[in-house]
Amino acid sequence: MEQCKKGDDSAFRELYMLYSKPMFNASMRILNNRDEAEDVLQESFVAAFRHIRSFEEKGSFGSWLKRIVINKSLDALKKQKQNFVQVDELNIAEEETEEETGIEYDAVALQKAIDRLPDGYRVILTLFLFEDYSHRMIAEKLGISESTSKSQYLRARKKLGAYLKEQQ
Amino acid sequence: MEDTLKAFIRKNRDKMDIHEPADLWSAISLQLAAPQPVLPKKLTWLKKGLFGLSATTAVVTSAYLLTKNETPAVVAAKTETHSYIPAEPPVEAAVVTLAVLPADTVKKDKPKEPLVNILPFPEAPAVPPVPPVPVTEAVPAPEAPAPVEAIPASAVNYETTDSSSSKRDTIFKGITKIEISGEFFDVDVKVHSQPDVLFYEEHSVSVKGAHSKISKYNVVTEKKDSTLKIYIDAEDHRGIMIVGSISISGMMALTVPEGTEVIVHNVSGNVKLNGLKGKKAEVHTSSGDIGIDNISGPLNMQSVSGDIRIKSCKGNVVMTSSSGDQYVENLEGNFTTQSVSGNLHFTNVKGNANLASSSGDQVLSGIEGNIHASAVSGNITVNDCKGDLTLNTSSGNLTGKNNRLSTGSKLQSVSGDIKMSFANDKKELSYDLNSVSGGLSVENGSETVKEEKRLMLRQGAIMVQATTSSGDQRFK
């Protein structure tokens, strides 16, 4: 990191090699579009490297970079005018995730099933499960209500369960 | 349940990273080194906005382009040839890292103008100016980010012009084969009655504006046994950084014994071969045009966007092009060609013709062999030909006049029309025409036979078979 702060090109490259794949996949989970995700990846690394001096090593560089990637991915999503359907906020509790019962997870199959989810479902599920966002944070980020986030998440889980059962 | 899934994801996250990103490091590193006024991004825009248009060609290691509406863009930082002058939106200014940009970058029918106009730039500063670093909301807590250094001052030459050039003449003895990798150099090969190979080369590089060190291009010649290899050795393959314009031109002229085998691989330079009678002649270009004249022997020509012109040759020809047009005139030999969007023009060929194209038109006249031609949306026109015709299009039209069939023809189109006339005696021809919804007619002497769906006319041994879906068919 010290070498990066001194502007060492090879140190930047090492960081890029280390983080490009997980960051790209994080962006893909939100955008589900290679071109857009590669744009985000490029912009995120450039932004992070340009501001590397302001990075305080309290947390890991990866976490810091991940925040940039997620924020930029969500920005890109907003530019696509992604609409999150406001769903009925009632009876959320009734929509259980029983569809997943008895499913044995497989990493690749699970990711492929997530990729198949409709955009709105996929984004909320990704933020909640992968990025540890609370529904309140998701609601703020996406400009939706907290209950909408919850209901969309439950529906996403239900659909995901159905996809996984199809695959088994 | 939720905990189980979340726990599974936490444990298996690496395995769930199933997507491989493209290697963006070169683009990122160049972006970090670039002056700040230009914010390169949006490869997708660039792909749509720049590529596929073919007015200008440059061998680009990377380029940052700023358009009139200030939409920035970057060309991926790897050495490759791009053909572009964007029509919409127009490029207003740019910071370009170029390896090579040919002097004659604009095609003949376009006004000559520099690809790269000068970006507003300070006069001879010690260090290029760095505007405030744009901070997006996405960057977490960047407290007073330090300005990013642009191009190191020591690496940039702020002289307004710089140039280098060289010329040389060389004689080689005992050469039977020449392999040339000329990149941006124009290559011109002619024959003489002497046993030696005369090689003349000249090139020049001229840069206007602020730029880093100019790459030196050395033309290397290597003789091994009876083979002469000629190629370009660039001192710095990463190219130069300029804010301004660059003009590079090069010429390789060879005079060789007529039996010399010649193989040329070029990028943007044009290639001309004249008078050779060697074992074979082979030319590959990206955007450079190919001109072949008076050659005997097998020819193999490939081009992406450059045109191919072959005239007065003997021998079988194999050609492929993407968007470049093909012109063949007075050929004694068979030819096989493929094209995507280029137009194909073949005149006076003593041999069989095999053509396949996508959207390009095909125009054939005076072909004395059999013709197999297929196109997707392109039209096929066949006039004054003497062989049998097998023509196939999807939406293009099939038209022709004065063709003399030997044994028959098979014509097929989905939505295109067929309109064909034959030079054969009417009594020699029989017809079997089929169409789903198109009209069918055969002008048979003084009478015209018209049918729908199917028209059968049995007279002579030469059978004309034609099928269309919605296209009309008219024969005479």
Short mmCIF file of N, CA and C in Angstrom, two decimals, chain B residues 2-108:
data_model
loop_
_atom_site.label_atom_id
_atom_site.label_comp_id
_atom_site.label_asym_id
_atom_site.label_seq_id
_atom_site.Cartn_x
_atom_site.Cartn_y
_atom_site.Cartn_z
N GLU B 2 -32.63 -18.56 5.90
CA GLU B 2 -31.88 -17.40 5.43
C GLU B 2 -30.43 -17.47 5.88
N ASP B 3 -30.28 -17.84 7.14
CA ASP B 3 -28.92 -17.93 7.67
C ASP B 3 -28.12 -18.98 6.91
N THR B 4 -28.79 -20.07 6.59
CA THR B 4 -28.09 -21.14 5.86
C THR B 4 -27.57 -20.63 4.53
N LEU B 5 -28.44 -19.93 3.80
CA LEU B 5 -28.03 -19.42 2.49
C LEU B 5 -26.93 -18.38 2.63
N LYS B 6 -27.12 -17.49 3.58
CA LYS B 6 -26.13 -16.43 3.78
C LYS B 6 -24.78 -17.04 4.20
N ALA B 7 -24.87 -18.02 5.05
CA ALA B 7 -23.64 -18.68 5.50
C ALA B 7 -22.97 -19.40 4.34
N PHE B 8 -23.80 -20.03 3.52
CA PHE B 8 -23.24 -20.73 2.35
C PHE B 8 -22.53 -19.74 1.43
N ILE B 9 -23.16 -18.60 1.21
CA ILE B 9 -22.56 -17.58 0.33
C ILE B 9 -21.26 -17.07 0.92
N ARG B 10 -21.27 -16.83 2.21
CA ARG B 10 -20.06 -16.30 2.85
C ARG B 10 -18.90 -17.29 2.69
N LYS B 11 -19.25 -18.57 2.80
CA LYS B 11 -18.22 -19.61 2.74
C LYS B 11 -17.75 -19.87 1.30
N ASN B 12 -18.66 -19.68 0.36
CA ASN B 12 -18.35 -20.08 -1.02
C ASN B 12 -18.28 -18.91 -1.99
N ARG B 13 -18.07 -17.74 -1.48
CA ARG B 13 -18.12 -16.57 -2.34
C ARG B 13 -17.12 -16.66 -3.50
N ASP B 14 -15.93 -17.13 -3.23
CA ASP B 14 -14.93 -17.24 -4.29
C ASP B 14 -15.43 -18.12 -5.43
N LYS B 15 -16.07 -19.22 -5.05
CA LYS B 15 -16.57 -20.16 -6.08
C LYS B 15 -17.71 -19.55 -6.88
N MET B 16 -18.37 -18.56 -6.28
CA MET B 16 -19.50 -17.95 -6.97
C MET B 16 -19.06 -16.83 -7.91
N ASP B 17 -17.78 -16.51 -7.89
CA ASP B 17 -17.27 -15.51 -8.84
C ASP B 17 -17.03 -16.21 -10.17
N ILE B 18 -18.09 -16.38 -10.92
CA ILE B 18 -18.00 -17.21 -12.13
C ILE B 18 -17.72 -16.39 -13.39
N HIS B 19 -17.72 -15.06 -13.25
CA HIS B 19 -17.49 -14.23 -14.44
C HIS B 19 -16.04 -13.75 -14.49
N GLU B 20 -15.43 -13.89 -15.65
CA GLU B 20 -14.04 -13.43 -15.83
C GLU B 20 -14.05 -12.06 -16.50
N PRO B 21 -13.45 -11.07 -15.89
CA PRO B 21 -13.42 -9.75 -16.55
C PRO B 21 -12.35 -9.71 -17.64
N ALA B 22 -12.52 -8.80 -18.58
CA ALA B 22 -11.46 -8.55 -19.56
C ALA B 22 -10.29 -7.90 -18.82
N ASP B 23 -9.11 -7.99 -19.40
CA ASP B 23 -7.94 -7.36 -18.78
C ASP B 23 -7.99 -5.86 -19.05
N LEU B 24 -8.34 -5.10 -18.05
CA LEU B 24 -8.50 -3.65 -18.22
C LEU B 24 -7.30 -2.88 -17.69
N TRP B 25 -6.25 -3.60 -17.31
CA TRP B 25 -5.15 -2.92 -16.65
C TRP B 25 -4.53 -1.84 -17.53
N SER B 26 -4.32 -2.17 -18.81
CA SER B 26 -3.67 -1.19 -19.70
C SER B 26 -4.49 0.09 -19.76
N ALA B 27 -5.81 -0.07 -19.90
CA ALA B 27 -6.67 1.11 -19.98
C ALA B 27 -6.62 1.90 -18.68
N ILE B 28 -6.61 1.18 -17.56
CA ILE B 28 -6.59 1.86 -16.25
C ILE B 28 -5.27 2.60 -16.07
N SER B 29 -4.17 1.96 -16.40
CA SER B 29 -2.87 2.61 -16.19
C SER B 29 -2.72 3.83 -17.08
N LEU B 30 -3.25 3.75 -18.29
CA LEU B 30 -3.17 4.91 -19.17
C LEU B 30 -4.06 6.04 -18.67
N GLN B 31 -5.19 5.65 -18.14
CA GLN B 31 -6.10 6.66 -17.59
C GLN B 31 -5.44 7.38 -16.42
N LEU B 32 -4.72 6.64 -15.62
CA LEU B 32 -4.04 7.25 -14.48
C LEU B 32 -2.94 8.21 -14.96
N ALA B 33 -2.33 7.88 -16.10
CA ALA B 33 -1.24 8.70 -16.60
C ALA B 33 -1.73 9.87 -17.44
N ALA B 34 -2.97 9.82 -17.86
CA ALA B 34 -3.47 10.83 -18.79
C ALA B 34 -3.73 12.15 -18.10
N PRO B 35 -3.64 13.23 -18.84
CA PRO B 35 -4.02 14.52 -18.26
C PRO B 35 -5.48 14.49 -17.85
N GLN B 36 -5.77 15.17 -16.78
CA GLN B 36 -7.10 15.09 -16.21
C GLN B 36 -8.25 15.64 -17.05
N PRO B 37 -8.02 16.63 -17.92
CA PRO B 37 -9.19 17.17 -18.61
C PRO B 37 -9.97 16.11 -19.38
N VAL B 38 -9.28 15.08 -19.76
CA VAL B 38 -9.98 14.05 -20.51
C VAL B 38 -10.25 12.88 -19.59
N LEU B 39 -11.49 12.58 -19.43
CA LEU B 39 -11.86 11.48 -18.55
C LEU B 39 -12.32 10.31 -19.40
N PRO B 40 -11.41 9.42 -19.66
CA PRO B 40 -11.78 8.36 -20.57
C PRO B 40 -12.68 7.32 -19.92
N LYS B 41 -13.70 6.97 -20.60
CA LYS B 41 -14.56 5.89 -20.15
C LYS B 41 -15.55 5.54 -21.25
N LYS B 42 -16.46 4.74 -20.92
CA LYS B 42 -17.52 4.38 -21.83
C LYS B 42 -17.03 3.70 -23.09
N LEU B 43 -16.47 2.57 -22.88
CA LEU B 43 -16.06 1.76 -24.03
C LEU B 43 -17.25 1.42 -24.91
N THR B 44 -18.38 1.25 -24.27
CA THR B 44 -19.55 0.86 -25.06
C THR B 44 -19.91 1.97 -26.02
N TRP B 45 -19.81 3.23 -25.56
CA TRP B 45 -20.11 4.33 -26.45
C TRP B 45 -19.12 4.32 -27.60
N LEU B 46 -17.86 4.09 -27.25
CA LEU B 46 -16.83 4.13 -28.27
C LEU B 46 -17.07 3.07 -29.34
N LYS B 47 -17.43 1.90 -28.87
CA LYS B 47 -17.68 0.82 -29.83
C LYS B 47 -18.77 1.24 -30.81
N LYS B 48 -19.81 1.85 -30.25
CA LYS B 48 -20.91 2.25 -31.12
C LYS B 48 -20.54 3.47 -31.95
N GLY B 49 -19.82 4.38 -31.33
CA GLY B 49 -19.59 5.68 -31.96
C GLY B 49 -18.44 5.71 -32.92
N LEU B 50 -17.43 4.90 -32.68
CA LEU B 50 -16.24 5.01 -33.50
C LEU B 50 -16.01 3.82 -34.41
N PHE B 51 -16.15 2.66 -33.89
CA PHE B 51 -15.74 1.50 -34.67
C PHE B 51 -16.74 1.19 -35.76
N GLY B 52 -16.23 0.57 -36.78
CA GLY B 52 -17.09 0.18 -37.87
C GLY B 52 -17.21 1.25 -38.92
N LEU B 53 -16.74 2.45 -38.62
CA LEU B 53 -16.73 3.49 -39.63
C LEU B 53 -15.34 3.52 -40.25
N SER B 54 -15.28 3.75 -41.53
CA SER B 54 -14.01 3.51 -42.20
C SER B 54 -13.55 4.70 -43.02
N ALA B 55 -13.25 5.78 -42.38
CA ALA B 55 -12.69 6.90 -43.12
C ALA B 55 -11.21 7.04 -42.82
N THR B 56 -10.84 6.77 -41.63
CA THR B 56 -9.46 6.99 -41.24
C THR B 56 -8.95 5.77 -40.48
N THR B 57 -7.69 5.55 -40.63
CA THR B 57 -7.14 4.39 -39.96
C THR B 57 -5.90 4.79 -39.18
N ALA B 58 -5.79 4.29 -38.01
CA ALA B 58 -4.57 4.51 -37.25
C ALA B 58 -4.24 3.23 -36.52
N VAL B 59 -2.97 3.00 -36.35
CA VAL B 59 -2.58 1.91 -35.48
C VAL B 59 -2.45 2.54 -34.11
N VAL B 60 -3.30 2.16 -33.23
CA VAL B 60 -3.46 2.90 -31.98
C VAL B 60 -3.07 2.00 -30.81
N THR B 61 -2.24 2.53 -29.96
CA THR B 61 -2.02 1.79 -28.73
C THR B 61 -3.06 2.20 -27.69
N SER B 62 -3.42 3.44 -27.73
CA SER B 62 -4.54 3.86 -26.90
C SER B 62 -4.92 5.27 -27.29
N ALA B 63 -6.12 5.64 -27.01
CA ALA B 63 -6.54 6.99 -27.37
C ALA B 63 -7.64 7.46 -26.43
N TYR B 64 -7.54 8.70 -26.07
CA TYR B 64 -8.60 9.32 -25.30
C TYR B 64 -9.24 10.35 -26.20
N LEU B 65 -10.51 10.31 -26.31
CA LEU B 65 -11.18 11.20 -27.23
C LEU B 65 -12.24 12.00 -26.49
N LEU B 66 -12.29 13.27 -26.80
CA LEU B 66 -13.28 14.13 -26.17
C LEU B 66 -14.17 14.67 -27.27
N THR B 67 -15.43 14.44 -27.16
CA THR B 67 -16.32 14.82 -28.24
C THR B 67 -16.91 16.20 -27.98
N LYS B 68 -17.65 16.67 -28.97
CA LYS B 68 -18.19 18.02 -28.86
C LYS B 68 -19.08 18.17 -27.63
N ASN B 69 -19.83 17.13 -27.36
CA ASN B 69 -20.69 17.23 -26.19
C ASN B 69 -19.97 16.75 -24.93
N GLU B 70 -18.65 16.70 -25.06
CA GLU B 70 -17.78 16.37 -23.94
C GLU B 70 -17.98 14.96 -23.42
N THR B 71 -18.50 14.12 -24.27
CA THR B 71 -18.56 12.72 -23.89
C THR B 71 -17.17 12.14 -24.08
N PRO B 72 -16.57 11.70 -23.02
CA PRO B 72 -15.23 11.18 -23.17
C PRO B 72 -15.24 9.70 -23.55
N ALA B 73 -14.13 9.26 -24.09
CA ALA B 73 -14.06 7.85 -24.46
C ALA B 73 -12.61 7.41 -24.47
N VAL B 74 -12.41 6.13 -24.35
CA VAL B 74 -11.05 5.62 -24.41
C VAL B 74 -11.01 4.42 -25.33
N VAL B 75 -9.94 4.34 -26.08
CA VAL B 75 -9.71 3.14 -26.86
C VAL B 75 -8.87 2.23 -25.99
N ALA B 76 -9.22 0.98 -25.94
CA ALA B 76 -8.50 0.05 -25.08
C ALA B 76 -7.01 0.10 -25.39
N ALA B 77 -6.24 0.03 -24.35
CA ALA B 77 -4.81 0.25 -24.50
C ALA B 77 -4.09 -1.00 -24.94
N LYS B 78 -4.29 -1.36 -26.13
CA LYS B 78 -3.50 -2.44 -26.69
C LYS B 78 -3.28 -2.12 -28.17
N THR B 79 -2.21 -2.59 -28.69
CA THR B 79 -1.88 -2.23 -30.06
C THR B 79 -2.80 -2.97 -31.02
N GLU B 80 -3.57 -2.23 -31.72
CA GLU B 80 -4.43 -2.82 -32.73
C GLU B 80 -4.83 -1.74 -33.71
N THR B 81 -5.35 -2.17 -34.80
CA THR B 81 -5.72 -1.21 -35.83
C THR B 81 -7.20 -0.87 -35.72
N HIS B 82 -7.47 0.40 -35.74
CA HIS B 82 -8.86 0.81 -35.74
C HIS B 82 -9.11 1.69 -36.96
N SER B 83 -10.24 1.51 -37.54
CA SER B 83 -10.63 2.39 -38.64
C SER B 83 -11.73 3.28 -38.10
N TYR B 84 -11.49 4.54 -38.06
CA TYR B 84 -12.55 5.39 -37.55
C TYR B 84 -12.41 6.83 -37.98
N ILE B 85 -13.45 7.46 -38.17
CA ILE B 85 -13.69 8.88 -37.98
C ILE B 85 -15.16 8.93 -37.63
N PRO B 86 -15.45 9.21 -36.43
CA PRO B 86 -16.85 9.14 -36.05
C PRO B 86 -17.65 10.25 -36.71
N ALA B 87 -18.79 9.89 -37.20
CA ALA B 87 -19.64 10.89 -37.82
C ALA B 87 -20.50 11.55 -36.75
N GLU B 88 -20.90 10.78 -35.79
CA GLU B 88 -21.80 11.31 -34.77
C GLU B 88 -21.52 10.63 -33.45
N PRO B 89 -21.13 11.23 -32.40
CA PRO B 89 -20.81 12.65 -32.38
C PRO B 89 -19.39 12.89 -32.89
N PRO B 90 -19.11 14.05 -33.47
CA PRO B 90 -17.79 14.28 -34.01
C PRO B 90 -16.74 14.44 -32.93
N VAL B 91 -15.55 14.03 -33.24
CA VAL B 91 -14.45 14.20 -32.29
C VAL B 91 -13.98 15.65 -32.36
N GLU B 92 -13.97 16.28 -31.25
CA GLU B 92 -13.58 17.69 -31.20
C GLU B 92 -12.13 17.82 -30.80
N ALA B 93 -11.72 17.01 -29.89
CA ALA B 93 -10.36 17.11 -29.41
C ALA B 93 -9.96 15.79 -28.81
N ALA B 94 -8.69 15.61 -28.66
CA ALA B 94 -8.28 14.31 -28.17
C ALA B 94 -6.89 14.33 -27.60
N VAL B 95 -6.67 13.45 -26.68
CA VAL B 95 -5.31 13.14 -26.28
C VAL B 95 -5.09 11.72 -26.76
N VAL B 96 -4.12 11.53 -27.60
CA VAL B 96 -3.99 10.25 -28.27
C VAL B 96 -2.62 9.66 -28.03
N THR B 97 -2.59 8.42 -27.72
CA THR B 97 -1.33 7.71 -27.69
C THR B 97 -1.28 6.84 -28.93
N LEU B 98 -0.40 7.17 -29.80
CA LEU B 98 -0.37 6.49 -31.09
C LEU B 98 0.96 5.81 -31.30
N ALA B 99 0.92 4.67 -31.91
CA ALA B 99 2.16 4.09 -32.40
C ALA B 99 2.41 4.62 -33.80
N VAL B 100 1.39 4.57 -34.60
CA VAL B 100 1.53 4.95 -36.00
C VAL B 100 0.25 5.60 -36.48
N LEU B 101 0.37 6.66 -37.19
CA LEU B 101 -0.78 7.22 -37.88
C LEU B 101 -0.33 7.59 -39.27
N PRO B 102 -0.80 6.93 -40.28
CA PRO B 102 -0.32 7.22 -41.63
C PRO B 102 -0.62 8.65 -42.03
N ALA B 103 0.26 9.21 -42.85
CA ALA B 103 0.06 10.59 -43.28
C ALA B 103 -1.23 10.73 -44.06
N ASP B 104 -1.45 9.77 -44.95
CA ASP B 104 -2.65 9.84 -45.77
C ASP B 104 -3.75 9.06 -45.08
N THR B 105 -4.23 9.63 -44.00
CA THR B 105 -5.18 8.86 -43.20
C THR B 105 -6.60 8.99 -43.70
N VAL B 106 -6.84 9.97 -44.52
CA VAL B 106 -8.21 10.20 -44.95
C VAL B 106 -8.36 9.73 -46.38
N LYS B 107 -9.40 9.04 -46.64
CA LYS B 107 -9.59 8.49 -47.97
C LYS B 107 -9.78 9.59 -49.00
N LYS B 108 -9.59 9.19 -50.23
CA LYS B 108 -9.54 10.16 -51.32
C LYS B 108 -10.78 11.05 -51.41
#
